[in-house]
PDB file of C-alpha atoms in Angstrom:
ATOM      1  CA  UNK M   1      -0.014  -0.030  -0.037  1.00 53.00           C
ATOM      2  CA  UNK M   2       1.364   3.469  -0.851  1.00 48.00           C
ATOM      3  CA  UNK M   3       2.469   5.492   2.200  1.00 52.00           C
ATOM      4  CA  UNK M   4      -0.262   7.635   3.624  1.00 52.00           C
ATOM      5  CA  UNK M   5       0.009  11.358   4.494  1.00 49.00           C
ATOM      6  CA  UNK M   6      -1.914  13.472   6.935  1.00 43.00           C
ATOM      7  CA  UNK M   7      -4.557  14.371   4.316  1.00 50.00           C
ATOM      8  CA  UNK M   8      -5.128  10.680   3.691  1.00 50.00           C
ATOM      9  CA  UNK M   9      -5.870  10.028   7.369  1.00 47.00           C
ATOM     10  CA  UNK M  10      -8.224  13.036   7.528  1.00 48.00           C
ATOM     11  CA  UNK M  11     -10.081  11.630   4.531  1.00 48.00           C
ATOM     12  CA  UNK M  12     -10.293   8.291   6.220  1.00 49.00           C
ATOM     13  CA  UNK M  13     -11.904   9.698   9.321  1.00 46.00           C
ATOM     14  CA  UNK M  14     -14.387  11.742   7.248  1.00 45.00           C
ATOM     15  CA  UNK M  15     -15.540   8.638   5.382  1.00 47.00           C
ATOM     16  CA  UNK M  16     -15.711   6.103   8.162  1.00 47.00           C
ATOM     17  CA  UNK M  17     -19.283   4.807   8.499  1.00 47.00           C
ATOM     18  CA  UNK M  18     -21.068   2.108  10.451  1.00 52.00           C
ATOM     19  CA  UNK M  19     -23.946   0.124   8.997  1.00 59.00           C
ATOM     20  CA  UNK M  20     -26.417  -2.543  10.118  1.00 69.00           C
ATOM     21  CA  UNK M  21     -25.621  -6.141   9.269  1.00 76.00           C
ATOM     22  CA  UNK M  22     -27.193  -7.166   5.921  1.00 75.00           C
ATOM     23  CA  UNK M  23     -29.974  -9.671   5.913  1.00 83.00           C
ATOM     24  CA  UNK M  24     -28.837 -13.083   4.469  1.00 89.00           C
ATOM     25  CA  UNK M  25     -30.115 -14.125   1.071  1.00 90.00           C
ATOM     26  CA  UNK M  26     -31.191 -17.701   1.863  1.00 90.00           C
ATOM     27  CA  UNK M  27     -33.939 -19.664   0.022  1.00 90.00           C
ATOM     28  CA  UNK M  28     -36.959 -20.219   2.189  1.00 86.00           C
ATOM     29  CA  UNK M  29     -36.990 -23.939   1.471  1.00 87.00           C
ATOM     30  CA  UNK M  30     -33.345 -24.540   1.980  1.00 88.00           C
ATOM     31  CA  UNK M  31     -32.217 -28.182   2.200  1.00 88.00           C
ATOM     32  CA  UNK M  32     -29.628 -27.908   5.017  1.00 89.00           C
ATOM     33  CA  UNK M  33     -28.952 -31.631   4.964  1.00 88.00           C
ATOM     34  CA  UNK M  34     -27.665 -31.615   1.399  1.00 89.00           C
ATOM     35  CA  UNK M  35     -26.471 -28.130   0.603  1.00 91.00           C
ATOM     36  CA  UNK M  36     -26.256 -27.221  -3.053  1.00 93.00           C
ATOM     37  CA  UNK M  37     -24.484 -23.845  -3.273  1.00 94.00           C
ATOM     38  CA  UNK M  38     -25.883 -23.216  -6.805  1.00 96.00           C
ATOM     39  CA  UNK M  39     -29.338 -22.831  -5.189  1.00 94.00           C
ATOM     40  CA  UNK M  40     -27.987 -19.937  -3.089  1.00 96.00           C
ATOM     41  CA  UNK M  41     -27.466 -16.443  -4.358  1.00 96.00           C
ATOM     42  CA  UNK M  42     -23.748 -16.108  -5.201  1.00 97.00           C
ATOM     43  CA  UNK M  43     -23.719 -12.830  -3.194  1.00 96.00           C
ATOM     44  CA  UNK M  44     -24.602 -14.692  -0.081  1.00 96.00           C
ATOM     45  CA  UNK M  45     -22.077 -17.402  -0.768  1.00 97.00           C
ATOM     46  CA  UNK M  46     -19.447 -14.691  -1.060  1.00 97.00           C
ATOM     47  CA  UNK M  47     -20.575 -13.102   2.177  1.00 96.00           C
ATOM     48  CA  UNK M  48     -20.330 -16.383   4.096  1.00 96.00           C
ATOM     49  CA  UNK M  49     -16.974 -17.399   2.733  1.00 97.00           C
ATOM     50  CA  UNK M  50     -15.717 -13.904   3.422  1.00 97.00           C
ATOM     51  CA  UNK M  51     -16.990 -14.047   6.986  1.00 96.00           C
ATOM     52  CA  UNK M  52     -15.426 -17.498   7.440  1.00 96.00           C
ATOM     53  CA  UNK M  53     -12.071 -16.313   6.116  1.00 97.00           C
ATOM     54  CA  UNK M  54     -12.160 -13.023   8.081  1.00 97.00           C
ATOM     55  CA  UNK M  55     -12.374 -14.986  11.293  1.00 96.00           C
ATOM     56  CA  UNK M  56      -9.154 -16.740  10.378  1.00 97.00           C
ATOM     57  CA  UNK M  57      -7.534 -13.601   9.042  1.00 98.00           C
ATOM     58  CA  UNK M  58      -8.318 -11.812  12.306  1.00 97.00           C
ATOM     59  CA  UNK M  59      -6.104 -14.358  14.223  1.00 97.00           C
ATOM     60  CA  UNK M  60      -2.985 -13.445  12.350  1.00 97.00           C
ATOM     61  CA  UNK M  61      -0.118 -12.366  14.594  1.00 97.00           C
ATOM     62  CA  UNK M  62       2.684  -9.937  13.659  1.00 96.00           C
ATOM     63  CA  UNK M  63       5.323 -12.594  14.463  1.00 95.00           C
ATOM     64  CA  UNK M  64       3.894 -15.036  11.921  1.00 97.00           C
ATOM     65  CA  UNK M  65       5.320 -12.786   9.160  1.00 96.00           C
ATOM     66  CA  UNK M  66       8.897 -12.942  10.391  1.00 93.00           C
ATOM     67  CA  UNK M  67      11.801 -15.051   9.028  1.00 91.00           C
ATOM     68  CA  UNK M  68       9.706 -16.476   6.140  1.00 94.00           C
ATOM     69  CA  UNK M  69       8.296 -19.060   8.593  1.00 95.00           C
ATOM     70  CA  UNK M  70       5.322 -19.709   6.363  1.00 95.00           C
ATOM     71  CA  UNK M  71       7.689 -20.757   3.507  1.00 93.00           C
ATOM     72  CA  UNK M  72       9.872 -23.165   5.446  1.00 91.00           C
ATOM     73  CA  UNK M  73       8.318 -26.480   6.499  1.00 93.00           C
ATOM     74  CA  UNK M  74      10.409 -26.767   9.658  1.00 95.00           C
ATOM     75  CA  UNK M  75       9.080 -23.399  10.756  1.00 93.00           C
ATOM     76  CA  UNK M  76       5.388 -23.852   9.818  1.00 95.00           C
ATOM     77  CA  UNK M  77       4.340 -23.971  13.466  1.00 96.00           C
ATOM     78  CA  UNK M  78       5.580 -20.373  13.797  1.00 96.00           C
ATOM     79  CA  UNK M  79       3.022 -19.250  11.150  1.00 97.00           C
ATOM     80  CA  UNK M  80      -0.145 -21.359  11.810  1.00 97.00           C
ATOM     81  CA  UNK M  81      -2.670 -18.743  10.579  1.00 97.00           C
ATOM     82  CA  UNK M  82      -0.761 -17.861   7.440  1.00 98.00           C
ATOM     83  CA  UNK M  83      -0.380 -21.583   6.651  1.00 97.00           C
ATOM     84  CA  UNK M  84      -4.100 -22.093   7.163  1.00 97.00           C
ATOM     85  CA  UNK M  85      -4.989 -19.257   4.846  1.00 97.00           C
ATOM     86  CA  UNK M  86      -2.592 -20.590   2.162  1.00 97.00           C
ATOM     87  CA  UNK M  87      -4.092 -24.101   2.558  1.00 97.00           C
ATOM     88  CA  UNK M  88      -7.680 -22.827   2.255  1.00 97.00           C
ATOM     89  CA  UNK M  89      -6.769 -20.718  -0.792  1.00 97.00           C
ATOM     90  CA  UNK M  90      -5.357 -23.879  -2.550  1.00 97.00           C
ATOM     91  CA  UNK M  91      -8.277 -26.013  -1.512  1.00 97.00           C
ATOM     92  CA  UNK M  92     -10.782 -23.419  -2.705  1.00 97.00           C
ATOM     93  CA  UNK M  93      -8.961 -23.384  -6.064  1.00 97.00           C
ATOM     94  CA  UNK M  94      -9.368 -27.175  -6.444  1.00 97.00           C
ATOM     95  CA  UNK M  95     -12.941 -27.055  -5.237  1.00 98.00           C
ATOM     96  CA  UNK M  96     -14.001 -24.517  -7.875  1.00 98.00           C
ATOM     97  CA  UNK M  97     -12.340 -26.499 -10.661  1.00 98.00           C
ATOM     98  CA  UNK M  98     -13.894 -29.713  -9.437  1.00 98.00           C
ATOM     99  CA  UNK M  99     -17.418 -28.229  -9.408  1.00 98.00           C
ATOM    100  CA  UNK M 100     -17.076 -26.941 -12.950  1.00 98.00           C
ATOM    101  CA  UNK M 101     -15.646 -30.116 -14.293  1.00 98.00           C
ATOM    102  CA  UNK M 102     -18.120 -32.454 -12.555  1.00 97.00           C
ATOM    103  CA  UNK M 103     -20.761 -31.011 -14.866  1.00 96.00           C
ATOM    104  CA  UNK M 104     -21.016 -33.416 -17.831  1.00 94.00           C
ATOM    105  CA  UNK M 105     -23.098 -31.184 -20.099  1.00 95.00           C
ATOM    106  CA  UNK M 106     -21.746 -28.041 -21.774  1.00 96.00           C
ATOM    107  CA  UNK M 107     -24.869 -26.089 -20.746  1.00 96.00           C
ATOM    108  CA  UNK M 108     -24.253 -27.041 -17.090  1.00 97.00           C
ATOM    109  CA  UNK M 109     -20.636 -25.985 -17.230  1.00 97.00           C
ATOM    110  CA  UNK M 110     -21.563 -22.631 -18.731  1.00 97.00           C
ATOM    111  CA  UNK M 111     -23.993 -22.025 -15.851  1.00 98.00           C
ATOM    112  CA  UNK M 112     -21.445 -23.018 -13.220  1.00 98.00           C
ATOM    113  CA  UNK M 113     -18.685 -20.946 -14.792  1.00 98.00           C
ATOM    114  CA  UNK M 114     -21.056 -17.982 -14.853  1.00 98.00           C
ATOM    115  CA  UNK M 115     -21.888 -18.591 -11.225  1.00 98.00           C
ATOM    116  CA  UNK M 116     -18.208 -18.404 -10.217  1.00 98.00           C
ATOM    117  CA  UNK M 117     -17.736 -15.256 -12.289  1.00 98.00           C
ATOM    118  CA  UNK M 118     -20.653 -13.686 -10.323  1.00 98.00           C
ATOM    119  CA  UNK M 119     -19.069 -14.988  -7.056  1.00 98.00           C
ATOM    120  CA  UNK M 120     -15.781 -13.305  -7.956  1.00 98.00           C
ATOM    121  CA  UNK M 121     -17.660 -10.040  -8.638  1.00 98.00           C
ATOM    122  CA  UNK M 122     -19.147 -10.203  -5.151  1.00 97.00           C
ATOM    123  CA  UNK M 123     -15.715 -10.982  -3.619  1.00 98.00           C
ATOM    124  CA  UNK M 124     -14.501  -7.777  -5.373  1.00 98.00           C
ATOM    125  CA  UNK M 125     -17.401  -5.713  -4.031  1.00 97.00           C
ATOM    126  CA  UNK M 126     -16.575  -7.068  -0.509  1.00 97.00           C
ATOM    127  CA  UNK M 127     -12.899  -6.206  -0.915  1.00 98.00           C
ATOM    128  CA  UNK M 128     -12.092  -9.864  -0.404  1.00 98.00           C
ATOM    129  CA  UNK M 129      -9.070  -9.695  -2.607  1.00 98.00           C
ATOM    130  CA  UNK M 130      -7.747 -12.996  -1.362  1.00 98.00           C
ATOM    131  CA  UNK M 131     -10.657 -14.954  -2.650  1.00 98.00           C
ATOM    132  CA  UNK M 132     -11.046 -12.867  -5.748  1.00 98.00           C
ATOM    133  CA  UNK M 133      -7.548 -13.997  -6.591  1.00 98.00           C
ATOM    134  CA  UNK M 134      -8.364 -17.560  -5.538  1.00 98.00           C
ATOM    135  CA  UNK M 135     -11.275 -17.624  -7.931  1.00 98.00           C
ATOM    136  CA  UNK M 136      -9.250 -16.167 -10.773  1.00 98.00           C
ATOM    137  CA  UNK M 137      -6.467 -18.700 -10.114  1.00 97.00           C
ATOM    138  CA  UNK M 138      -9.125 -21.449 -10.480  1.00 97.00           C
ATOM    139  CA  UNK M 139     -10.470 -20.056 -13.766  1.00 97.00           C
ATOM    140  CA  UNK M 140      -6.990 -19.628 -15.132  1.00 97.00           C
ATOM    141  CA  UNK M 141      -5.807 -23.169 -14.159  1.00 97.00           C
ATOM    142  CA  UNK M 142      -4.799 -25.469 -16.993  1.00 96.00           C
ATOM    143  CA  UNK M 143      -7.775 -27.734 -16.491  1.00 98.00           C
ATOM    144  CA  UNK M 144     -10.343 -24.941 -16.747  1.00 98.00           C
ATOM    145  CA  UNK M 145      -8.733 -22.486 -19.174  1.00 96.00           C
ATOM    146  CA  UNK M 146      -8.514 -25.033 -21.874  1.00 96.00           C
ATOM    147  CA  UNK M 147     -12.331 -25.352 -21.914  1.00 97.00           C
ATOM    148  CA  UNK M 148     -12.541 -23.076 -24.969  1.00 95.00           C
ATOM    149  CA  UNK M 149     -16.110 -24.040 -25.926  1.00 95.00           C
ATOM    150  CA  UNK M 150     -17.349 -23.334 -22.423  1.00 96.00           C
ATOM    151  CA  UNK M 151     -15.681 -19.910 -22.209  1.00 96.00           C
ATOM    152  CA  UNK M 152     -16.965 -18.999 -25.686  1.00 96.00           C
ATOM    153  CA  UNK M 153     -20.531 -19.469 -24.607  1.00 96.00           C
ATOM    154  CA  UNK M 154     -20.531 -17.135 -21.585  1.00 97.00           C
ATOM    155  CA  UNK M 155     -22.122 -13.712 -22.116  1.00 97.00           C
ATOM    156  CA  UNK M 156     -20.100 -10.748 -23.325  1.00 97.00           C
ATOM    157  CA  UNK M 157     -20.798  -9.029 -20.006  1.00 97.00           C
ATOM    158  CA  UNK M 158     -19.217 -11.859 -18.078  1.00 97.00           C
ATOM    159  CA  UNK M 159     -16.218 -11.879 -20.395  1.00 97.00           C
ATOM    160  CA  UNK M 160     -15.781  -8.217 -19.681  1.00 97.00           C
ATOM    161  CA  UNK M 161     -16.034  -8.977 -15.925  1.00 98.00           C
ATOM    162  CA  UNK M 162     -13.192 -11.467 -16.227  1.00 97.00           C
ATOM    163  CA  UNK M 163     -11.068  -8.914 -18.017  1.00 97.00           C
ATOM    164  CA  UNK M 164     -11.871  -6.398 -15.284  1.00 97.00           C
ATOM    165  CA  UNK M 165     -10.802  -8.851 -12.529  1.00 98.00           C
ATOM    166  CA  UNK M 166      -7.627  -9.650 -14.441  1.00 97.00           C
ATOM    167  CA  UNK M 167      -6.721  -5.996 -14.720  1.00 97.00           C
ATOM    168  CA  UNK M 168      -7.410  -5.340 -11.034  1.00 98.00           C
ATOM    169  CA  UNK M 169      -5.251  -8.295  -9.853  1.00 98.00           C
ATOM    170  CA  UNK M 170      -2.667  -8.037 -12.608  1.00 96.00           C
ATOM    171  CA  UNK M 171       0.968  -8.313 -11.510  1.00 95.00           C
ATOM    172  CA  UNK M 172       1.942  -5.392 -13.738  1.00 95.00           C
ATOM    173  CA  UNK M 173       3.781  -2.586 -12.033  1.00 93.00           C
ATOM    174  CA  UNK M 174       4.225  -4.723  -8.908  1.00 93.00           C
ATOM    175  CA  UNK M 175       0.437  -5.167  -8.559  1.00 96.00           C
ATOM    176  CA  UNK M 176      -0.008  -1.388  -8.841  1.00 96.00           C
ATOM    177  CA  UNK M 177      -3.811  -1.587  -9.513  1.00 97.00           C
ATOM    178  CA  UNK M 178      -4.443  -3.911  -6.585  1.00 98.00           C
ATOM    179  CA  UNK M 179      -2.406  -1.832  -4.234  1.00 97.00           C
ATOM    180  CA  UNK M 180      -4.310   1.266  -5.243  1.00 97.00           C
ATOM    181  CA  UNK M 181      -7.578  -0.575  -4.583  1.00 97.00           C
ATOM    182  CA  UNK M 182      -6.235  -1.677  -1.114  1.00 97.00           C
ATOM    183  CA  UNK M 183      -5.389   1.887  -0.229  1.00 95.00           C
ATOM    184  CA  UNK M 184      -8.845   3.039  -1.349  1.00 96.00           C
ATOM    185  CA  UNK M 185     -10.518   0.476   0.831  1.00 96.00           C
ATOM    186  CA  UNK M 186      -8.406   1.742   3.763  1.00 94.00           C
ATOM    187  CA  UNK M 187      -9.158   5.368   3.136  1.00 95.00           C
ATOM    188  CA  UNK M 188     -12.894   4.689   2.894  1.00 94.00           C
ATOM    189  CA  UNK M 189     -12.883   2.774   6.175  1.00 93.00           C
ATOM    190  CA  UNK M 190     -14.034  -0.353   4.448  1.00 95.00           C
ATOM    191  CA  UNK M 191     -13.618  -3.932   5.540  1.00 96.00           C
ATOM    192  CA  UNK M 192     -11.118  -5.917   3.509  1.00 97.00           C
ATOM    193  CA  UNK M 193      -9.208  -9.170   3.265  1.00 98.00           C
ATOM    194  CA  UNK M 194      -5.932  -8.447   1.432  1.00 98.00           C
ATOM    195  CA  UNK M 195      -4.487 -10.791  -1.178  1.00 97.00           C
ATOM    196  CA  UNK M 196      -1.972 -12.154   1.315  1.00 96.00           C
ATOM    197  CA  UNK M 197       0.147 -13.915  -1.319  1.00 96.00           C
ATOM    198  CA  UNK M 198       1.624 -10.652  -2.775  1.00 96.00           C
ATOM    199  CA  UNK M 199       2.446  -9.301   0.653  1.00 96.00           C
ATOM    200  CA  UNK M 200       4.244 -12.474   1.612  1.00 97.00           C
ATOM    201  CA  UNK M 201       6.245 -12.076  -1.675  1.00 96.00           C
ATOM    202  CA  UNK M 202       7.043  -8.507  -0.683  1.00 95.00           C
ATOM    203  CA  UNK M 203       8.447  -9.776   2.680  1.00 95.00           C
ATOM    204  CA  UNK M 204      10.372 -12.503   1.019  1.00 95.00           C
ATOM    205  CA  UNK M 205      11.931 -10.110  -1.474  1.00 94.00           C
ATOM    206  CA  UNK M 206      12.767  -7.652   1.307  1.00 93.00           C
ATOM    207  CA  UNK M 207      14.322 -10.347   3.433  1.00 90.00           C
ATOM    208  CA  UNK M 208      16.494 -11.733   0.635  1.00 90.00           C
ATOM    209  CA  UNK M 209      17.478  -8.510  -1.100  1.00 87.00           C
ATOM    210  CA  UNK M 210      18.528  -6.387   1.888  1.00 86.00           C
ATOM    211  CA  UNK M 211      20.907  -7.139   4.691  1.00 82.00           C
ATOM    212  CA  UNK M 212      19.797  -7.308   8.327  1.00 79.00           C
ATOM    213  CA  UNK M 213      22.672  -5.083   9.222  1.00 76.00           C
ATOM    214  CA  UNK M 214      23.804  -1.630   7.974  1.00 74.00           C
ATOM    215  CA  UNK M 215      27.252  -0.546   7.002  1.00 77.00           C
ATOM    216  CA  UNK M 216      28.148   0.057  10.652  1.00 78.00           C
ATOM    217  CA  UNK M 217      27.271  -3.532  11.621  1.00 74.00           C
ATOM    218  CA  UNK M 218      24.057  -2.471  13.426  1.00 79.00           C
ATOM    219  CA  UNK M 219      20.574  -3.753  12.843  1.00 77.00           C
ATOM    220  CA  UNK M 220      19.259  -2.079   9.665  1.00 82.00           C
ATOM    221  CA  UNK M 221      16.547   0.351  10.792  1.00 88.00           C
ATOM    222  CA  UNK M 222      15.501   0.959   7.221  1.00 88.00           C
ATOM    223  CA  UNK M 223      14.835  -2.709   6.568  1.00 89.00           C
ATOM    224  CA  UNK M 224      13.088  -3.080   9.872  1.00 89.00           C
ATOM    225  CA  UNK M 225      10.800  -0.055   9.281  1.00 92.00           C
ATOM    226  CA  UNK M 226       9.896  -1.249   5.725  1.00 93.00           C
ATOM    227  CA  UNK M 227       9.043  -4.702   7.126  1.00 93.00           C
ATOM    228  CA  UNK M 228       6.828  -3.198   9.864  1.00 94.00           C
ATOM    229  CA  UNK M 229       5.051  -1.096   7.227  1.00 94.00           C
ATOM    230  CA  UNK M 230       4.362  -4.111   4.981  1.00 94.00           C
ATOM    231  CA  UNK M 231       2.957  -6.147   7.876  1.00 96.00           C
ATOM    232  CA  UNK M 232       0.991  -3.248   9.371  1.00 94.00           C
ATOM    233  CA  UNK M 233      -0.671  -2.601   6.022  1.00 93.00           C
ATOM    234  CA  UNK M 234      -2.069  -6.155   6.193  1.00 95.00           C
ATOM    235  CA  UNK M 235      -3.044  -6.221   9.890  1.00 96.00           C
ATOM    236  CA  UNK M 236      -4.703  -2.828   9.900  1.00 95.00           C
ATOM    237  CA  UNK M 237      -7.785  -4.474   8.333  1.00 96.00           C
ATOM    238  CA  UNK M 238      -8.246  -6.644  11.407  1.00 96.00           C
ATOM    239  CA  UNK M 239      -9.895  -3.584  12.977  1.00 93.00           C
ATOM    240  CA  UNK M 240     -12.534  -3.469  10.212  1.00 93.00           C
ATOM    241  CA  UNK M 241     -15.026  -6.304  10.780  1.00 94.00           C
ATOM    242  CA  UNK M 242     -17.647  -7.034   8.142  1.00 95.00           C
ATOM    243  CA  UNK M 243     -21.188  -5.809   8.783  1.00 92.00           C
ATOM    244  CA  UNK M 244     -22.734  -9.074   7.666  1.00 93.00           C
ATOM    245  CA  UNK M 245     -24.865 -11.734   9.329  1.00 93.00           C
ATOM    246  CA  UNK M 246     -23.451 -15.156  10.033  1.00 94.00           C
ATOM    247  CA  UNK M 247     -25.374 -18.214   8.752  1.00 94.00           C
ATOM    248  CA  UNK M 248     -23.856 -20.847  11.030  1.00 92.00           C
ATOM    249  CA  UNK M 249     -24.854 -23.809   8.841  1.00 92.00           C
ATOM    250  CA  UNK M 250     -23.125 -22.246   5.808  1.00 93.00           C
ATOM    251  CA  UNK M 251     -20.163 -21.282   7.932  1.00 91.00           C
ATOM    252  CA  UNK M 252     -19.763 -24.954   8.891  1.00 92.00           C
ATOM    253  CA  UNK M 253     -20.092 -25.975   5.204  1.00 93.00           C
ATOM    254  CA  UNK M 254     -17.284 -23.630   4.198  1.00 93.00           C
ATOM    255  CA  UNK M 255     -14.793 -24.846   6.824  1.00 90.00           C
ATOM    256  CA  UNK M 256     -13.450 -27.099   4.048  1.00 89.00           C
ATOM    257  CA  UNK M 257     -13.371 -27.109   0.273  1.00 94.00           C
ATOM    258  CA  UNK M 258     -13.180 -30.766  -0.971  1.00 93.00           C
ATOM    259  CA  UNK M 259     -11.820 -31.231  -4.463  1.00 95.00           C
ATOM    260  CA  UNK M 260      -9.851 -33.389  -6.880  1.00 96.00           C
ATOM    261  CA  UNK M 261      -6.109 -32.994  -7.399  1.00 96.00           C
ATOM    262  CA  UNK M 262      -4.386 -31.443 -10.503  1.00 96.00           C
ATOM    263  CA  UNK M 263      -3.901 -34.709 -12.359  1.00 97.00           C
ATOM    264  CA  UNK M 264      -7.470 -35.823 -11.733  1.00 97.00           C
ATOM    265  CA  UNK M 265      -8.791 -32.421 -12.794  1.00 98.00           C
ATOM    266  CA  UNK M 266      -6.824 -32.355 -16.029  1.00 97.00           C
ATOM    267  CA  UNK M 267      -7.915 -35.923 -16.940  1.00 97.00           C
ATOM    268  CA  UNK M 268     -11.584 -34.862 -16.284  1.00 97.00           C
ATOM    269  CA  UNK M 269     -11.088 -31.688 -18.311  1.00 97.00           C
ATOM    270  CA  UNK M 270      -9.965 -33.834 -21.309  1.00 97.00           C
ATOM    271  CA  UNK M 271     -13.050 -35.908 -21.022  1.00 96.00           C
ATOM    272  CA  UNK M 272     -15.313 -32.844 -20.946  1.00 96.00           C
ATOM    273  CA  UNK M 273     -13.675 -31.208 -23.924  1.00 95.00           C
ATOM    274  CA  UNK M 274     -11.352 -33.588 -25.811  1.00 94.00           C
ATOM    275  CA  UNK M 275      -8.426 -32.005 -27.772  1.00 92.00           C
ATOM    276  CA  UNK M 276      -9.604 -30.668 -31.267  1.00 84.00           C
ATOM    277  CA  UNK M 277     -13.252 -31.334 -30.400  1.00 83.00           C
ATOM    278  CA  UNK M 278     -16.092 -29.432 -31.998  1.00 81.00           C
ATOM    279  CA  UNK M 279     -18.918 -27.853 -30.054  1.00 84.00           C
ATOM    280  CA  UNK M 280     -21.338 -30.211 -31.867  1.00 76.00           C
ATOM    281  CA  UNK M 281     -19.592 -33.125 -30.239  1.00 75.00           C
ATOM    282  CA  UNK M 282     -20.179 -31.890 -26.652  1.00 75.00           C
TER     283      UNK M 282
END
């Protein structure tokens, strides 16, 4: 996030608002024994996944970001919450791919792909950048992106949405557009879940490119201050809880995201749309 000045903080205080929790969008005849998320408004699914993830995000400790503990297996116990967020990010990725590819008919896959584009849009509106990126990673995975016939059949509006998401989360300019959106969410006093992956990359780069000590052999204050800034820009959003209503049964459902592995997904993708296939064959 770009460094803030006095005017930025004044703007933040002017725009800070409190709202009443939004009423859940749950079907009246919901089958809680066998939950089918496609029967639920994608906005509500985005809300509940966001609430579930925010509870985890809110447990992050400053010390978890030190010494690249999340990136070294022997140090995983020092970064339990970061590791949990990374694990859920990956599982969500496989879960999305699995749900798309389990649909045998082209028409079904189009509907499910459309659903997840809508879900991504709601993640964006909630400033849940972590799951916006997780959804994009799913749709750009090898097993899904090769479904050319499926992507061709989605509406022009949804194709534009995908382009919009790609631009927002693009790595160009060191994720310049995303960082600007993060700063905007901060200034407006909004709730947010940052895309934690890029900030972990920032810390890794900082740790490996700059010495812990200055030319006088003393601890580098410059490196330490930069590290504190990076971590603080993440944890500041722990003070911004979402004004949403928990749906406990859905919260329980979203504690895990079961899915197939990469090899299984790609094999299933080839079955759904064989190489050099025509749309008439599907």
